[in-house]
Tab-separated table of C-alpha atoms and ligand atoms in Angstrom:
chain	number	residue	atom	x	y	z
A	1	UNK	CA	0.659	-13.933	-7.428
A	2	UNK	CA	2.951	-11.227	-6.069
A	3	UNK	CA	1.733	-7.765	-6.041
A	4	UNK	CA	3.280	-4.406	-5.254
A	5	UNK	CA	1.120	-1.450	-4.547
A	6	UNK	CA	2.505	2.048	-4.527
A	7	UNK	CA	1.319	4.699	-2.101
A	8	UNK	CA	0.156	5.130	1.492
A	9	UNK	CA	-3.284	6.412	1.497
A	10	UNK	CA	-6.867	5.217	1.967
A	11	UNK	CA	-7.224	4.541	-1.714
A	12	UNK	CA	-4.160	2.124	-1.458
A	13	UNK	CA	-5.506	0.549	1.779
A	14	UNK	CA	-8.946	-0.205	-0.013
A	15	UNK	CA	-6.971	-1.642	-3.039
A	16	UNK	CA	-4.992	-3.904	-0.783
A	17	UNK	CA	-8.213	-4.938	0.997
A	18	UNK	CA	-10.001	-5.686	-2.390
A	19	UNK	CA	-7.019	-7.581	-3.992
A	20	UNK	CA	-6.696	-9.753	-0.938
A	21	UNK	CA	-10.071	-11.273	-1.835
A	22	UNK	CA	-8.190	-13.275	-4.373
A	23	UNK	CA	-6.696	-16.207	-2.427
A	24	UNK	CA	-3.065	-16.946	-2.674
A	25	UNK	CA	-2.040	-13.223	-3.307
A	26	UNK	CA	0.917	-11.709	-1.517
A	27	UNK	CA	0.920	-7.961	-1.451
A	28	UNK	CA	3.770	-5.620	-0.761
A	29	UNK	CA	2.902	-1.883	-0.194
A	30	UNK	CA	5.475	0.874	-0.663
A	31	UNK	CA	5.482	2.632	1.762
A	32	UNK	CA	1.952	1.775	3.136
A	33	UNK	CA	0.676	2.704	6.530
A	34	UNK	CA	-0.313	1.421	9.883
A	35	UNK	CA	-3.592	-0.005	8.572
A	36	UNK	CA	-2.108	-1.496	5.494
A	37	UNK	CA	0.657	-3.085	7.520
A	38	UNK	CA	-2.027	-5.330	9.081
A	39	UNK	CA	-2.936	-6.775	5.626
A	40	UNK	CA	0.268	-6.517	3.447
A	41	UNK	CA	3.985	-6.263	3.849
A	42	UNK	CA	5.058	-2.578	4.033
A	43	UNK	CA	8.287	-1.765	2.373
A	44	UNK	CA	10.026	1.472	3.132
A	45	UNK	CA	10.493	2.907	-0.332
A	46	UNK	CA	8.873	6.205	-1.507
A	47	UNK	CA	6.504	5.817	-4.421
A	48	UNK	CA	8.619	8.086	-6.654
A	49	UNK	CA	11.947	6.352	-6.002
A	50	UNK	CA	11.768	4.502	-9.407
A	51	UNK	CA	15.198	3.024	-9.331
A	52	UNK	CA	14.635	1.371	-5.875
A	53	UNK	CA	11.187	0.159	-6.818
A	54	UNK	CA	12.448	-1.431	-9.948
A	55	UNK	CA	15.082	-3.178	-7.935
A	56	UNK	CA	12.468	-4.351	-5.375
A	57	UNK	CA	10.130	-5.496	-8.059
A	58	UNK	CA	12.951	-7.559	-9.719
A	59	UNK	CA	14.400	-9.008	-6.503
A	60	UNK	CA	11.046	-10.139	-5.285
A	61	UNK	CA	9.634	-11.370	-8.526
A	62	UNK	CA	6.653	-9.090	-8.395
A	63	UNK	CA	4.004	-10.162	-10.996
A	64	UNK	CA	2.056	-6.807	-11.122
A	65	UNK	CA	2.873	-3.389	-9.671
A	66	UNK	CA	-0.146	-1.036	-9.076
A	67	UNK	CA	0.443	2.712	-8.990
A	68	UNK	CA	-1.845	4.617	-6.432
A	69	UNK	CA	-0.877	8.138	-6.590
A	70	UNK	CA	-0.094	10.593	-9.422
A	71	UNK	CA	3.363	11.594	-8.719
A	72	UNK	CA	5.163	8.415	-9.865
A	73	UNK	CA	3.059	8.512	-13.027
A	74	UNK	CA	4.238	12.020	-13.720
A	75	UNK	CA	7.836	10.843	-13.194
A	76	UNK	CA	7.483	8.167	-15.727
A	77	UNK	CA	7.292	5.000	-13.539
A	78	UNK	CA	5.180	3.040	-16.001
A	79	UNK	CA	7.535	3.834	-18.885
A	80	UNK	CA	10.510	2.637	-16.632
A	81	UNK	CA	8.830	-0.568	-15.673
A	82	UNK	CA	7.401	-1.406	-19.034
A	83	UNK	CA	10.681	-0.588	-20.795
A	84	UNK	CA	12.353	-3.360	-18.488
A	85	UNK	CA	9.583	-5.834	-19.133
A	86	UNK	CA	7.914	-5.435	-15.695
A	87	UNK	CA	4.136	-5.533	-15.533
A	88	UNK	CA	2.551	-2.475	-14.100
A	89	UNK	CA	-0.956	-0.832	-13.862
A	90	UNK	CA	-1.116	2.806	-14.797
A	91	UNK	CA	-0.615	5.166	-17.682
A	92	UNK	CA	2.771	6.037	-19.260
A	93	UNK	CA	4.001	9.534	-18.645
A	94	UNK	CA	2.765	11.100	-21.819
A	95	UNK	CA	-0.780	9.643	-21.167
A	96	UNK	CA	-0.746	10.812	-17.570
A	97	UNK	CA	-0.649	14.369	-18.804
A	98	UNK	CA	-4.381	14.280	-18.808
A	99	UNK	CA	-3.886	14.636	-15.074
A	100	UNK	CA	-0.537	16.337	-14.748
A	101	UNK	CA	-1.197	19.293	-16.755
A	102	UNK	CA	-4.676	20.969	-16.720
A	103	UNK	CA	-3.790	23.028	-19.829
A	104	UNK	CA	-2.700	19.915	-21.725
A	105	UNK	CA	-6.053	18.139	-20.698
A	106	UNK	CA	-8.193	21.024	-21.762
A	107	UNK	CA	-6.484	21.334	-25.206
A	108	UNK	CA	-6.938	17.492	-25.637
A	109	UNK	CA	-10.615	17.786	-24.914
A	110	UNK	CA	-10.914	20.677	-27.325
A	111	UNK	CA	-9.358	18.560	-30.128
A	112	UNK	CA	-11.436	15.517	-29.461
A	113	UNK	CA	-14.685	17.391	-28.763
A	114	UNK	CA	-14.983	16.209	-25.293
A	115	UNK	CA	-17.658	18.159	-23.312
A	116	UNK	CA	-16.012	20.544	-20.826
A	117	UNK	CA	-16.110	24.289	-19.642
A	118	UNK	CA	-14.852	26.873	-22.091
A	119	UNK	CA	-11.293	27.949	-21.245
A	120	UNK	CA	-8.285	29.999	-22.028
A	121	UNK	CA	-4.714	29.446	-20.757
A	122	UNK	CA	-2.032	32.071	-19.685
A	123	UNK	CA	1.519	31.706	-18.640
A	124	UNK	CA	3.363	33.801	-15.937
A	125	UNK	CA	4.750	35.940	-18.782
A	126	UNK	CA	1.185	36.777	-19.908
A	127	UNK	CA	0.077	38.295	-16.601
A	128	UNK	CA	-0.824	41.614	-18.192
A	129	UNK	CA	-2.972	40.006	-20.801
A	130	UNK	CA	-4.665	37.982	-18.091
A	131	UNK	CA	-5.426	40.981	-16.051
A	132	UNK	CA	-6.784	42.702	-18.983
A	133	UNK	CA	-9.124	39.695	-19.638
A	134	UNK	CA	-10.171	39.583	-15.952
A	135	UNK	CA	-11.314	43.323	-16.194
A	136	UNK	CA	-14.085	42.557	-18.556
A	137	UNK	CA	-14.726	38.842	-17.928
A	138	UNK	CA	-18.073	37.466	-16.740
A	139	UNK	CA	-18.038	36.050	-13.139
A	140	UNK	CA	-17.953	33.638	-11.479
A	141	UNK	CA	-14.852	32.236	-13.081
A	142	UNK	CA	-12.561	29.450	-12.333
A	143	UNK	CA	-8.824	29.784	-11.973
A	144	UNK	CA	-6.622	26.678	-12.053
A	145	UNK	CA	-2.915	25.946	-11.601
A	146	UNK	CA	-1.801	23.912	-14.617
A	147	UNK	CA	0.282	21.357	-12.677
A	148	UNK	CA	-0.265	19.032	-9.777
A	149	UNK	CA	-1.604	20.705	-6.663
A	150	UNK	CA	-3.088	17.763	-4.580
A	151	UNK	CA	-6.595	19.024	-5.403
A	152	UNK	CA	-6.064	22.397	-4.010
A	153	UNK	CA	-5.031	24.462	-7.038
A	154	UNK	CA	-8.454	25.579	-7.935
A	155	UNK	CA	-10.129	29.001	-7.088
A	156	UNK	CA	-13.567	29.898	-7.847
A	157	UNK	CA	-13.669	33.721	-8.168
A	158	UNK	CA	-16.985	35.707	-7.731
A	159	UNK	CA	-15.713	39.110	-8.700
A	160	UNK	CA	-12.955	41.139	-10.444
A	161	UNK	CA	-11.658	42.208	-7.071
A	162	UNK	CA	-11.477	38.526	-5.994
A	163	UNK	CA	-9.445	37.686	-9.080
A	164	UNK	CA	-6.768	40.202	-8.015
A	165	UNK	CA	-6.198	38.450	-4.701
A	166	UNK	CA	-6.069	35.034	-6.495
A	167	UNK	CA	-3.609	36.180	-9.051
A	168	UNK	CA	-1.328	37.324	-6.269
A	169	UNK	CA	-1.519	33.764	-4.887
A	170	UNK	CA	-0.409	32.327	-8.267
A	171	UNK	CA	2.047	34.824	-9.524
A	172	UNK	CA	3.398	36.774	-6.613
A	173	UNK	CA	3.197	34.502	-3.543
A	174	UNK	CA	3.504	31.542	-5.837
A	175	UNK	CA	1.668	29.170	-3.402
A	176	UNK	CA	1.422	26.493	-6.065
A	177	UNK	CA	5.173	26.771	-7.010
A	178	UNK	CA	5.849	25.774	-10.659
A	179	UNK	CA	2.383	24.133	-10.951
A	180	UNK	CA	0.974	27.601	-10.858
A	181	UNK	CA	3.263	29.392	-13.506
A	182	UNK	CA	0.562	28.565	-16.080
A	183	UNK	CA	-3.057	29.199	-15.366
A	184	UNK	CA	-6.191	27.772	-16.884
A	185	UNK	CA	-9.206	30.304	-16.741
A	186	UNK	CA	-12.403	28.450	-17.071
A	187	UNK	CA	-16.067	29.126	-17.254
A	188	UNK	CA	-18.016	28.197	-14.172
A	189	UNK	CA	-20.242	25.253	-14.435
A	190	UNK	CA	-23.184	24.529	-12.166
A	191	UNK	CA	-24.636	21.281	-11.438
A	192	UNK	CA	-23.938	18.115	-9.436
A	193	UNK	CA	-20.594	16.563	-9.421
A	194	UNK	CA	-19.697	12.780	-9.981
A	195	UNK	CA	-16.717	10.725	-10.395
A	196	UNK	CA	-16.560	7.870	-12.770
A	197	UNK	CA	-13.612	5.408	-13.097
A	198	UNK	CA	-12.988	3.736	-16.364
A	199	UNK	CA	-10.402	0.869	-16.366
A	200	UNK	CA	-8.925	0.634	-19.668
A	201	UNK	CA	-6.211	-1.398	-21.426
A	202	UNK	CA	-5.961	1.233	-24.248
A	203	UNK	CA	-8.563	-0.287	-26.358
A	204	UNK	CA	-11.485	-1.686	-24.373
A	205	UNK	CA	-12.746	-0.499	-20.999
A	206	UNK	CA	-14.705	-1.346	-17.897
A	207	UNK	CA	-16.680	1.298	-16.140
A	208	UNK	CA	-17.285	1.173	-12.385
A	209	UNK	CA	-20.453	2.557	-10.656
A	210	UNK	CA	-20.382	6.304	-10.461
A	211	UNK	CA	-19.462	7.950	-7.104
A	212	UNK	CA	-19.461	11.511	-5.543
A	213	UNK	CA	-16.645	13.057	-3.552
A	214	UNK	CA	-17.125	16.024	-1.157
A	215	UNK	CA	-14.200	18.291	-1.802
A	216	UNK	CA	-14.963	21.198	0.555
A	217	UNK	CA	-13.681	20.891	4.142
A	218	UNK	CA	-16.949	21.834	5.869
A	219	UNK	CA	-20.537	20.638	6.102
A	220	UNK	CA	-22.910	21.903	3.398
A	221	UNK	CA	-19.826	22.255	1.080
A	222	UNK	CA	-18.363	25.382	2.768
A	223	UNK	CA	-14.736	26.220	3.427
A	224	UNK	CA	-11.414	25.250	1.503
A	225	UNK	CA	-11.010	22.746	-1.144
A	226	UNK	CA	-9.368	19.492	0.171
A	227	UNK	CA	-8.154	16.154	-1.315
A	228	UNK	CA	-11.810	14.821	-0.462
A	229	UNK	CA	-13.640	14.658	2.770
A	230	UNK	CA	-15.859	11.730	1.967
A	231	UNK	CA	-17.523	9.944	-0.861
A	232	UNK	CA	-20.388	7.499	-1.632
A	233	UNK	CA	-21.311	5.207	-4.303
A	234	UNK	CA	-23.403	4.519	-6.268
A	235	UNK	CA	-24.661	8.093	-6.764
A	236	UNK	CA	-28.250	8.183	-7.916
A	237	UNK	CA	-27.625	11.534	-9.666
A	238	UNK	CA	-26.162	9.978	-12.713
A	239	UNK	CA	-28.907	8.619	-14.932
A	240	UNK	CA	-28.533	5.663	-17.412
A	241	UNK	CA	-28.621	8.192	-20.318
A	242	UNK	CA	-25.994	10.284	-18.705
A	243	UNK	CA	-23.846	7.276	-18.091
A	244	UNK	CA	-24.138	6.441	-21.846
A	245	UNK	CA	-22.941	9.942	-22.816
A	246	UNK	CA	-20.027	9.597	-20.365
A	247	UNK	CA	-19.026	6.506	-22.223
A	248	UNK	CA	-19.498	7.764	-25.845
A	249	UNK	CA	-18.697	11.431	-25.547
A	250	UNK	CA	-15.809	11.113	-22.944
A	251	UNK	CA	-14.222	7.775	-22.100
A	252	UNK	CA	-14.410	6.492	-25.773
A	253	UNK	CA	-12.973	9.701	-27.001
A	254	UNK	CA	-10.091	9.721	-24.630
A	255	UNK	CA	-9.152	6.157	-25.793
A	256	UNK	CA	-9.570	7.213	-29.359
A	257	UNK	CA	-7.629	10.383	-29.033
A	258	UNK	CA	-4.697	9.021	-26.946
A	259	UNK	CA	-4.349	6.240	-29.470
A	260	UNK	CA	-4.432	8.530	-32.465
A	261	UNK	CA	-1.920	10.862	-30.859
A	262	UNK	CA	0.458	8.054	-30.053
A	263	UNK	CA	0.228	7.515	-26.337
A	264	UNK	CA	-2.691	5.147	-25.615
A	265	UNK	CA	-4.186	5.556	-22.144
A	266	UNK	CA	-3.986	2.475	-19.979
A	267	UNK	CA	-4.930	2.348	-16.429
A	268	UNK	CA	-7.728	3.984	-14.462
A	269	UNK	CA	-9.192	7.164	-16.199
A	270	UNK	CA	-10.850	9.068	-13.440
A	271	UNK	CA	-13.497	11.211	-15.003
A	272	UNK	CA	-14.409	14.194	-12.681
A	273	UNK	CA	-17.795	15.307	-13.947
A	274	UNK	CA	-20.279	18.202	-13.568
A	275	UNK	CA	-23.779	17.011	-14.476
A	276	UNK	CA	-24.951	20.156	-16.248
A	277	UNK	CA	-28.163	20.860	-17.955
A	278	UNK	CA	-26.390	20.341	-21.278
A	279	UNK	CA	-25.176	16.941	-20.158
A	280	UNK	CA	-22.145	15.611	-18.418
A	281	UNK	CA	-19.049	17.726	-18.743
A	282	UNK	CA	-15.436	17.042	-17.572
A	283	UNK	CA	-14.212	19.070	-14.657
A	284	UNK	CA	-10.983	17.203	-14.514
A	285	UNK	CA	-9.217	13.946	-15.546
A	286	UNK	CA	-7.099	11.989	-13.131
A	287	UNK	CA	-4.783	9.218	-14.384
A	288	UNK	CA	-5.365	6.984	-11.249
A	289	UNK	CA	-8.042	5.919	-8.818
A	290	UNK	CA	-9.639	8.629	-6.727
A	291	UNK	CA	-9.286	8.985	-3.051
A	292	UNK	CA	-11.741	8.763	-1.167
A	293	UNK	CA	-14.014	7.410	-4.062
A	294	UNK	CA	-12.089	4.135	-4.304
A	295	UNK	CA	-12.832	3.243	-0.703
A	296	UNK	CA	-16.600	3.327	-1.520
A	297	UNK	CA	-16.569	2.132	-5.266
A	298	UNK	CA	-14.576	-0.998	-4.681
A	299	UNK	CA	-17.185	-2.265	-1.998
A	300	UNK	CA	-19.766	-2.524	-4.924
A	301	UNK	CA	-17.653	-4.960	-7.024
A	302	UNK	CA	-17.987	-8.636	-6.593
A	303	UNK	CA	-15.572	-9.876	-9.435
A	304	UNK	CA	-11.918	-9.987	-9.017
A	305	UNK	CA	-10.365	-6.435	-8.580
A	306	UNK	CA	-6.868	-8.017	-9.160
A	307	UNK	CA	-8.318	-9.647	-12.334
A	308	UNK	CA	-9.569	-6.284	-13.528
A	309	UNK	CA	-6.138	-4.522	-13.127
A	310	UNK	CA	-4.186	-7.594	-14.365
A	311	UNK	CA	-6.276	-7.921	-17.578
A	312	UNK	CA	-5.855	-3.939	-18.182
A	313	UNK	CA	-2.074	-4.338	-17.721
A	314	UNK	CA	-2.193	-7.431	-20.020
A	315	UNK	CA	-4.135	-5.555	-22.669
A	316	UNK	CA	-7.020	-8.104	-22.311
A	317	UNK	CA	-9.620	-6.295	-20.524
A	318	UNK	CA	-12.147	-7.286	-23.232
A	319	UNK	CA	-12.179	-10.648	-21.575
A	320	UNK	CA	-13.033	-9.318	-18.097
A	321	UNK	CA	-16.477	-9.822	-16.712
A	322	UNK	CA	-17.475	-7.250	-14.254
A	323	UNK	CA	-19.894	-8.493	-11.578
A	324	UNK	CA	-21.558	-5.826	-9.259
A	325	UNK	CA	-23.230	-6.765	-5.886
A	326	UNK	CA	-25.873	-3.953	-5.524
A	327	UNK	CA	-24.437	-2.600	-2.336
A	328	UNK	CA	-24.149	0.980	-1.295
A	329	UNK	CA	-21.123	2.442	0.488
A	330	UNK	CA	-20.469	5.785	2.262
A	331	UNK	CA	-16.887	6.751	3.111
A	332	UNK	CA	-16.371	9.469	5.780
A	333	UNK	CA	-12.911	10.894	6.255
A	334	UNK	CA	-11.600	11.626	9.774
A	335	UNK	CA	-9.062	14.410	9.380
A	336	UNK	CA	-6.567	16.299	11.650
A	337	UNK	CA	-7.545	19.694	13.006
A	338	UNK	CA	-6.310	22.487	10.654
A	339	UNK	CA	-6.388	20.378	7.533
A	340	UNK	CA	-6.092	21.320	4.681
A	341	UNK	CA	-3.797	23.837	5.951
A	342	UNK	CA	-1.280	23.328	8.768
A	343	UNK	CA	-2.079	20.324	11.086
A	344	UNK	CA	-0.282	18.395	13.735
A	345	UNK	CA	0.762	14.644	13.467
A	346	UNK	CA	1.728	11.992	16.004
A	347	UNK	CA	-1.651	11.873	17.928
A	348	UNK	CA	-2.488	8.361	19.072
A	349	UNK	CA	-5.649	6.833	17.323
A	350	UNK	CA	-7.840	4.718	19.536
A	351	UNK	CA	-10.902	2.591	18.916
A	352	UNK	CA	-9.530	0.723	15.990
A	353	UNK	CA	-9.731	-2.725	17.455
A	354	UNK	CA	-13.554	-2.963	17.472
A	355	UNK	CA	-15.103	-5.201	14.987
A	356	UNK	CA	-18.173	-3.754	13.284
A	357	UNK	CA	-19.663	-6.010	10.610
A	358	UNK	CA	-20.901	-3.294	8.113
A	359	UNK	CA	-17.916	-1.046	8.275
A	360	UNK	CA	-14.264	-1.019	7.147
A	361	UNK	CA	-11.835	1.578	8.456
A	362	UNK	CA	-9.281	2.409	5.821
A	363	UNK	CA	-6.181	4.225	6.898
A	364	UNK	CA	-5.110	7.372	5.082
A	365	UNK	CA	-2.413	9.059	7.129
A	366	UNK	CA	-1.320	6.634	10.078
A	367	UNK	CA	1.907	5.158	11.214
A	368	UNK	CA	3.081	2.550	13.948
A	369	UNK	CA	5.175	3.834	16.773
A	370	UNK	CA	6.085	1.272	19.410
A	371	UNK	CA	3.081	-0.799	18.699
A	372	UNK	CA	0.772	2.262	18.905
A	373	UNK	CA	-1.110	3.707	15.863
A	374	UNK	CA	-0.482	7.459	15.415
A	375	UNK	CA	-1.770	9.981	12.959
A	376	UNK	CA	0.626	10.886	10.187
A	377	UNK	CA	-1.371	13.120	7.803
A	378	UNK	CA	-4.135	15.546	7.223
A	379	UNK	CA	-6.639	12.865	6.165
A	380	UNK	CA	-6.217	10.070	8.775
A	381	UNK	CA	-8.967	7.487	8.377
A	382	UNK	CA	-11.722	6.595	5.889
A	383	UNK	CA	-14.648	5.014	7.739
A	384	UNK	CA	-16.581	3.246	5.177
A	385	UNK	CA	-20.179	1.985	5.781
A	386	UNK	CA	-21.633	-0.662	3.520
A	387	UNK	CA	-25.165	-1.735	3.019
A	388	UNK	CA	-25.625	-5.002	1.061
A	389	UNK	CA	-29.179	-4.015	0.418
A	390	UNK	CA	-28.051	-0.887	-1.532
A	391	UNK	CA	-29.518	1.758	0.671
A	392	UNK	CA	-27.142	4.661	1.152
A	393	UNK	CA	-28.918	5.827	4.242
A	394	UNK	CA	-28.019	2.580	6.033
A	395	UNK	CA	-24.518	2.698	4.759
A	396	UNK	CA	-24.178	6.298	6.053
A	397	UNK	CA	-25.668	5.305	9.412
A	398	UNK	CA	-23.107	2.348	9.721
A	399	UNK	CA	-20.225	4.742	8.898
A	400	UNK	CA	-21.336	7.514	11.395
A	401	UNK	CA	-21.916	4.930	14.155
A	402	UNK	CA	-18.430	3.457	13.681
A	403	UNK	CA	-16.856	6.850	13.758
A	404	UNK	CA	-18.221	7.569	17.207
A	405	UNK	CA	-15.901	4.674	18.510
A	406	UNK	CA	-12.810	6.299	17.027
A	407	UNK	CA	-10.619	9.054	18.618
A	408	UNK	CA	-7.462	11.023	18.081
A	409	UNK	CA	-6.743	14.565	19.272
A	410	UNK	CA	-8.084	17.165	16.885
A	411	UNK	CA	-10.112	14.644	14.850
A	412	UNK	CA	-12.927	16.209	12.811
A	413	UNK	CA	-15.154	14.999	9.944
A	414	UNK	CA	-18.020	16.198	7.868
A	415	UNK	CA	-21.500	15.168	9.078
A	416	UNK	CA	-23.237	15.250	5.638
A	417	UNK	CA	-21.411	12.772	3.455
A	418	UNK	CA	-24.033	11.522	1.023
A	419	UNK	CA	-26.829	13.524	2.530
A	420	UNK	CA	-28.092	15.150	-0.586
A	421	UNK	CA	-28.189	11.720	-2.349
A	422	UNK	CA	-30.045	10.099	0.642
A	423	UNK	CA	-32.640	12.977	0.705
A	424	UNK	CA	-33.035	12.525	-2.921
A	425	UNK	CA	-33.636	8.702	-2.608
A	426	UNK	CA	-36.141	9.350	0.211
A	427	UNK	CA	-38.164	11.712	-1.921
A	428	UNK	CA	-38.020	9.442	-4.816
A	429	UNK	CA	-39.172	6.498	-2.533
A	430	UNK	CA	-42.010	8.537	-1.012
A	431	UNK	CA	-43.293	9.392	-4.513
A	432	UNK	CA	-43.746	5.805	-5.635
B	501	AMP	P1	-10.467	20.186	-10.035
B	501	AMP	O1	-9.120	20.094	-9.085
B	501	AMP	O2	-10.294	20.650	-11.371
B	501	AMP	O3	-11.278	18.962	-9.883
B	501	AMP	O4	-11.343	21.249	-9.139
B	501	AMP	C1	-11.605	21.104	-7.920
B	501	AMP	C2	-13.135	21.405	-7.603
B	501	AMP	O5	-13.311	22.843	-8.045
B	501	AMP	C3	-14.046	20.474	-8.379
B	501	AMP	O6	-14.409	19.369	-7.840
B	501	AMP	C4	-15.216	21.526	-8.599
B	501	AMP	O7	-16.000	21.509	-7.304
B	501	AMP	C5	-14.673	22.841	-8.580
B	501	AMP	N1	-14.536	23.203	-9.948
B	501	AMP	C6	-13.490	23.055	-10.861
B	501	AMP	N2	-13.694	23.490	-12.088
B	501	AMP	C7	-15.074	24.105	-12.032
B	501	AMP	C8	-15.742	24.682	-13.125
B	501	AMP	N3	-15.313	24.941	-14.197
B	501	AMP	N4	-16.998	25.004	-12.739
B	501	AMP	C9	-17.433	24.788	-11.364
B	501	AMP	N5	-16.684	24.173	-10.403
B	501	AMP	C10	-15.414	23.814	-10.718
B	502	LIG	N1	-11.108	12.588	-4.910
B	502	LIG	C1	-10.441	13.267	-5.752
B	502	LIG	C2	-9.072	12.870	-6.220
B	502	LIG	O1	-8.710	11.828	-5.930
B	502	LIG	O2	-8.289	13.629	-6.843
């Protein structure tokens, strides 16, 4: 089996690692990173260069292509591959709008009665109307850039004065470029967040154990939003009854709605959720695996990940048998000083060679230079601790012990990944 994975982050490294469990698999990764290059053959093609990727897939007789990041989905890579008879895992362009346009996603949810925050949308031409609305609105409120913004196009505003500064960012400074020319204004939801991946072939689906990301840059959820500073799975905060609601009120309605509207969603539907008092509500959809949740979630699956993605692409996911292993995993991101704003690259990473049994170090932004591993991004490594006995506390201890051995100039990480869940489990344990 010959597989091509698109992307260069920790999510893709975790996918490579999990897919290699199937013996006899040959993996190419475009473009990959230093860590991935130890497990797969890296090919120097950007994930949005559809023409070159198609040629590569044809020339190398690739059986299945797997799309990691969102940009190629937005550019229609799945349409291009499928139209030429090449098998690929991911949604076509119209279905990927659930991620690529927040306004589209919100309107879709309204049409299909999927629980989410109340909202209104405004374009750059309606700025006066928006200003008026913000004068009398109830705060806190959430402002979101319509288009892709690498998880950073969201502002939670506490007051009318704050909203003025934020509007400047969208419409005057244009920090989100075209993505911010349309704004979604949303009701603020309080609760605990969770991420649920549903792998679907457009008809049936398989749900993976729920995870939780940590989006803020600093300990105790302070500071700017990032692409994600760490994740753990499974999260004890999603109860069985909430999971049933996620399936029936969210995942199944997306499958039904996208089919009825003529663009069945196939691929990984990432449900970003807020567990509110009224039940789980959608914060956002993504049309792909989440990063860093994937690094944690895949450690919990025993059955073939390649089989999962292949049966989804083959529209036969109904025949897939998911087997879980009861493990718990905690992934801590080591980032470059300055992230999510400006940061430097090209610092040597050391300590990678050690072999710790209960951890995996997934590379997010790294590159090889004359045999040395150098930083090449804001998020650099995803140190993932795994406890086979299912204890988050042990998984977290393993991850933080491993991180002590790693070094690059300006490295920083959050110290509290999974902490709330661990405290919650300890309290539950002591009540028994
Ligand atoms: P998004 O890119 O839509 O996932 O938003 C990024 C982060 O902003 C989320 O993970 C939440 O922490 C927060 N957020 C977004 N929308 C809301 C909302 N309506 N209420 C509360 N928090 C939100
Ligand atoms: N972890 C958030 C994302 O992948 O968008």
